[in-house]
Amino acid sequence: MITIAKRNNPAANRHGLTFWVQWFCAVSLVSILLCYLVIEQFGTVSSQYRMLIALTIFASVPAYMLAHVYHKRHGYLAGVGHLLMGWVTLLTCLFMIAVISRSTQLFATSILLKWAALGFLVQALAYIPMRYFANLHSRKLRVGRTSAILGSGPNAYDLAKRLKASGRVPLLGMISSQPNADSIDRRFPVLGDVSNLRHEIERNKIKRVYIALSLNEVPSIEALYLSLLGLSVDVVWVPDFGGMPLLNRSISEIEQLPAIYLNETPFSSYPAAVFSKELMDRTLALLAILVLSPIFVAAAIAVKRSSPGPVLFLQPRHGWNGEVIHVMKFRSMRMHEDDHVVKQATREDPRVTPAGRFLRRTSIDELPQLFNVLRGEMSLVGPRPHAVTHNDYYSDKILAYMARHRIKPGITGLAQVNGHRGETETIEKMQQRVEQDLAYINNWSLWLDIKILLRTPLALFSRNVY
């Protein structure tokens, strides 16, 4: 049985891309403004003003975080008010540093006064379009987060009211835990009951399910959660704790209600992570194609001469959220009839050509998947995509097998660099690979991707690849 790895050090109050983009624009504007004011009066930016710019950049981060500047829930007026608080806090810190270091006489008072006033003005003016585009981005994200609540008791409807009031979650309705249940509140229609849970999720294109069952229904949560693992949905448990005292709790909150996140990827939690990963993937993939183009040509010639048939082999495999993609590989086997039987390549497999054996041993046959990365179908790092027939075979034999499709498949992955590469002739070997894939999903970071990419060349010497 698989033990899904825990997510290490979850950042409950992490500042996302929205904060950092607006902060970067703000400090850039005030830095340029200060340079302009100094050059206008003295003709050049002397060392003390360069030091002031550096201090402004570093001190603005804690000052703006402390004042909750650029918070997503702020309206325009509230946002400008918090911006003023952050700017005043920053200027106060800079003034105290100047007093302590006895360097106030190094700066022109007229320049500093103009900078203090105009600095806030340019930030406030820039805040309006930045806030507009941030809201636009948030609205686009909300459209793809259609949700439903599994439950029909007071706890479920209390959650529905809070989510409706927040306006951050597009809630479709309720999925009752009892058959033929009527809606208590007309704002939240009953979509169906738990007996046709999978059908309702697929029919309504639900992307997130909140489990809000009563205490006497808690024993059924495990079975419900396991049934949702194979679907492309986030699962959030909002337990009905009632009056139970909680000590040292390790949970998140949704509108002041305790919530245990049971099934969620880093990309669901922080959508900006998708952009960061795709930017790195596509940039490195394009560079790799350019650098390795001679190898592409040589491999294509070797495949063409090895046996009759096409140079590339396109195989349907499950990608992100279970969508079928066509993964590109250099053909390493002789053309043969596909009998739809799960059969991986084995040692001395007669189907593999001599050239194909070398391509498979060195993983050169996988290089065309760089074009899958450019097309946005795959990532450089992620769970290796298996053939559709393999997924059909293993999905009911290994717990949480299909959960590995919660992120884009990769050319390489944590399983591959940890020795789980090549033939998986037993259920136990495939289970070990799935455990590594789920550990990668739960602990993903750009740095982890980079470490896997650096370790991948060493994994190419594995003896388990035929």
Short mmCIF file of N, CA and C in Angstrom, two decimals, residues 26-27 29-31 33-34 56 60 63-64 67 69 80-94 112-123:
data_model
loop_
_atom_site.label_atom_id
_atom_site.label_comp_id
_atom_site.label_asym_id
_atom_site.label_seq_id
_atom_site.Cartn_x
_atom_site.Cartn_y
_atom_site.Cartn_z
N ALA A 26 7.06 49.05 -8.34
CA ALA A 26 7.09 50.18 -7.42
C ALA A 26 8.52 50.61 -7.10
N VAL A 27 9.38 49.66 -6.70
CA VAL A 27 10.76 50.04 -6.33
C VAL A 27 11.54 50.52 -7.55
N LEU A 29 10.21 52.29 -10.03
CA LEU A 29 9.76 53.66 -10.26
C LEU A 29 10.39 54.64 -9.27
N VAL A 30 10.40 54.28 -7.99
CA VAL A 30 10.95 55.22 -6.99
C VAL A 30 12.47 55.33 -7.13
N SER A 31 13.13 54.25 -7.57
CA SER A 31 14.57 54.32 -7.79
C SER A 31 14.91 55.22 -8.98
N LEU A 33 13.00 57.61 -10.09
CA LEU A 33 12.65 58.97 -9.68
C LEU A 33 13.79 59.61 -8.88
N LEU A 34 14.35 58.86 -7.94
CA LEU A 34 15.45 59.41 -7.14
C LEU A 34 16.66 59.73 -8.01
N THR A 56 16.71 51.07 -0.05
CA THR A 56 15.28 51.15 -0.35
C THR A 56 14.76 49.83 -0.89
N SER A 60 12.30 47.74 1.57
CA SER A 60 10.90 47.84 1.14
C SER A 60 10.17 46.50 1.25
N ALA A 63 8.96 46.05 4.88
CA ALA A 63 8.06 47.17 5.18
C ALA A 63 6.71 46.99 4.48
N TYR A 64 6.72 46.59 3.21
CA TYR A 64 5.48 46.43 2.46
C TYR A 64 4.72 45.17 2.89
N ALA A 67 2.92 46.01 6.12
CA ALA A 67 1.75 46.85 5.90
C ALA A 67 0.71 46.19 4.99
N VAL A 69 0.80 45.50 1.87
CA VAL A 69 0.65 46.19 0.59
C VAL A 69 0.43 45.17 -0.52
N VAL A 80 -4.51 51.73 -1.87
CA VAL A 80 -3.69 52.95 -1.82
C VAL A 80 -3.38 53.32 -0.37
N GLY A 81 -4.34 53.10 0.53
CA GLY A 81 -4.09 53.38 1.94
C GLY A 81 -2.98 52.50 2.51
N HIS A 82 -3.00 51.23 2.20
CA HIS A 82 -1.94 50.33 2.67
C HIS A 82 -0.61 50.66 2.00
N LEU A 83 -0.68 51.12 0.75
CA LEU A 83 0.55 51.55 0.07
C LEU A 83 1.17 52.74 0.78
N LEU A 84 0.33 53.68 1.23
CA LEU A 84 0.82 54.83 1.98
C LEU A 84 1.46 54.38 3.30
N MET A 85 0.81 53.43 3.97
CA MET A 85 1.38 52.92 5.22
C MET A 85 2.74 52.26 4.98
N GLY A 86 2.84 51.49 3.93
CA GLY A 86 4.11 50.84 3.62
C GLY A 86 5.19 51.83 3.27
N TRP A 87 4.84 52.87 2.50
CA TRP A 87 5.82 53.88 2.09
C TRP A 87 6.30 54.68 3.30
N VAL A 88 5.38 55.06 4.18
CA VAL A 88 5.76 55.79 5.39
C VAL A 88 6.65 54.93 6.28
N THR A 89 6.29 53.65 6.41
CA THR A 89 7.11 52.73 7.20
C THR A 89 8.51 52.63 6.63
N LEU A 90 8.61 52.52 5.31
CA LEU A 90 9.92 52.44 4.65
C LEU A 90 10.73 53.70 4.88
N LEU A 91 10.11 54.87 4.69
CA LEU A 91 10.84 56.13 4.87
C LEU A 91 11.29 56.29 6.33
N THR A 92 10.46 55.86 7.26
CA THR A 92 10.84 55.93 8.68
C THR A 92 12.06 55.06 8.96
N CYS A 93 12.07 53.86 8.42
CA CYS A 93 13.23 52.97 8.60
C CYS A 93 14.49 53.58 8.01
N LEU A 94 14.38 54.16 6.79
CA LEU A 94 15.55 54.77 6.16
C LEU A 94 16.05 55.96 6.97
N LEU A 112 15.23 64.88 -0.89
CA LEU A 112 14.55 63.85 -0.12
C LEU A 112 13.07 64.17 0.06
N LEU A 113 12.74 65.45 0.30
CA LEU A 113 11.35 65.83 0.46
C LEU A 113 10.56 65.62 -0.84
N LYS A 114 11.15 66.02 -1.97
CA LYS A 114 10.49 65.79 -3.26
C LYS A 114 10.31 64.30 -3.52
N TRP A 115 11.34 63.54 -3.19
CA TRP A 115 11.30 62.09 -3.44
C TRP A 115 10.22 61.43 -2.57
N ALA A 116 10.08 61.88 -1.32
CA ALA A 116 9.08 61.31 -0.43
C ALA A 116 7.67 61.56 -0.95
N ALA A 117 7.42 62.78 -1.44
CA ALA A 117 6.07 63.12 -1.93
C ALA A 117 5.79 62.50 -3.30
N LEU A 118 6.72 62.73 -4.24
CA LEU A 118 6.50 62.23 -5.59
C LEU A 118 6.60 60.70 -5.65
N GLY A 119 7.42 60.12 -4.74
CA GLY A 119 7.55 58.67 -4.73
C GLY A 119 6.24 57.98 -4.45
N PHE A 120 5.50 58.49 -3.48
CA PHE A 120 4.19 57.91 -3.20
C PHE A 120 3.23 58.16 -4.37
N LEU A 121 3.30 59.35 -4.97
CA LEU A 121 2.39 59.68 -6.07
C LEU A 121 2.58 58.74 -7.25
N VAL A 122 3.82 58.48 -7.65
CA VAL A 122 4.04 57.61 -8.81
C VAL A 122 3.63 56.17 -8.49
N GLN A 123 3.83 55.74 -7.25
CA GLN A 123 3.40 54.40 -6.87
C GLN A 123 1.88 54.28 -6.87
#
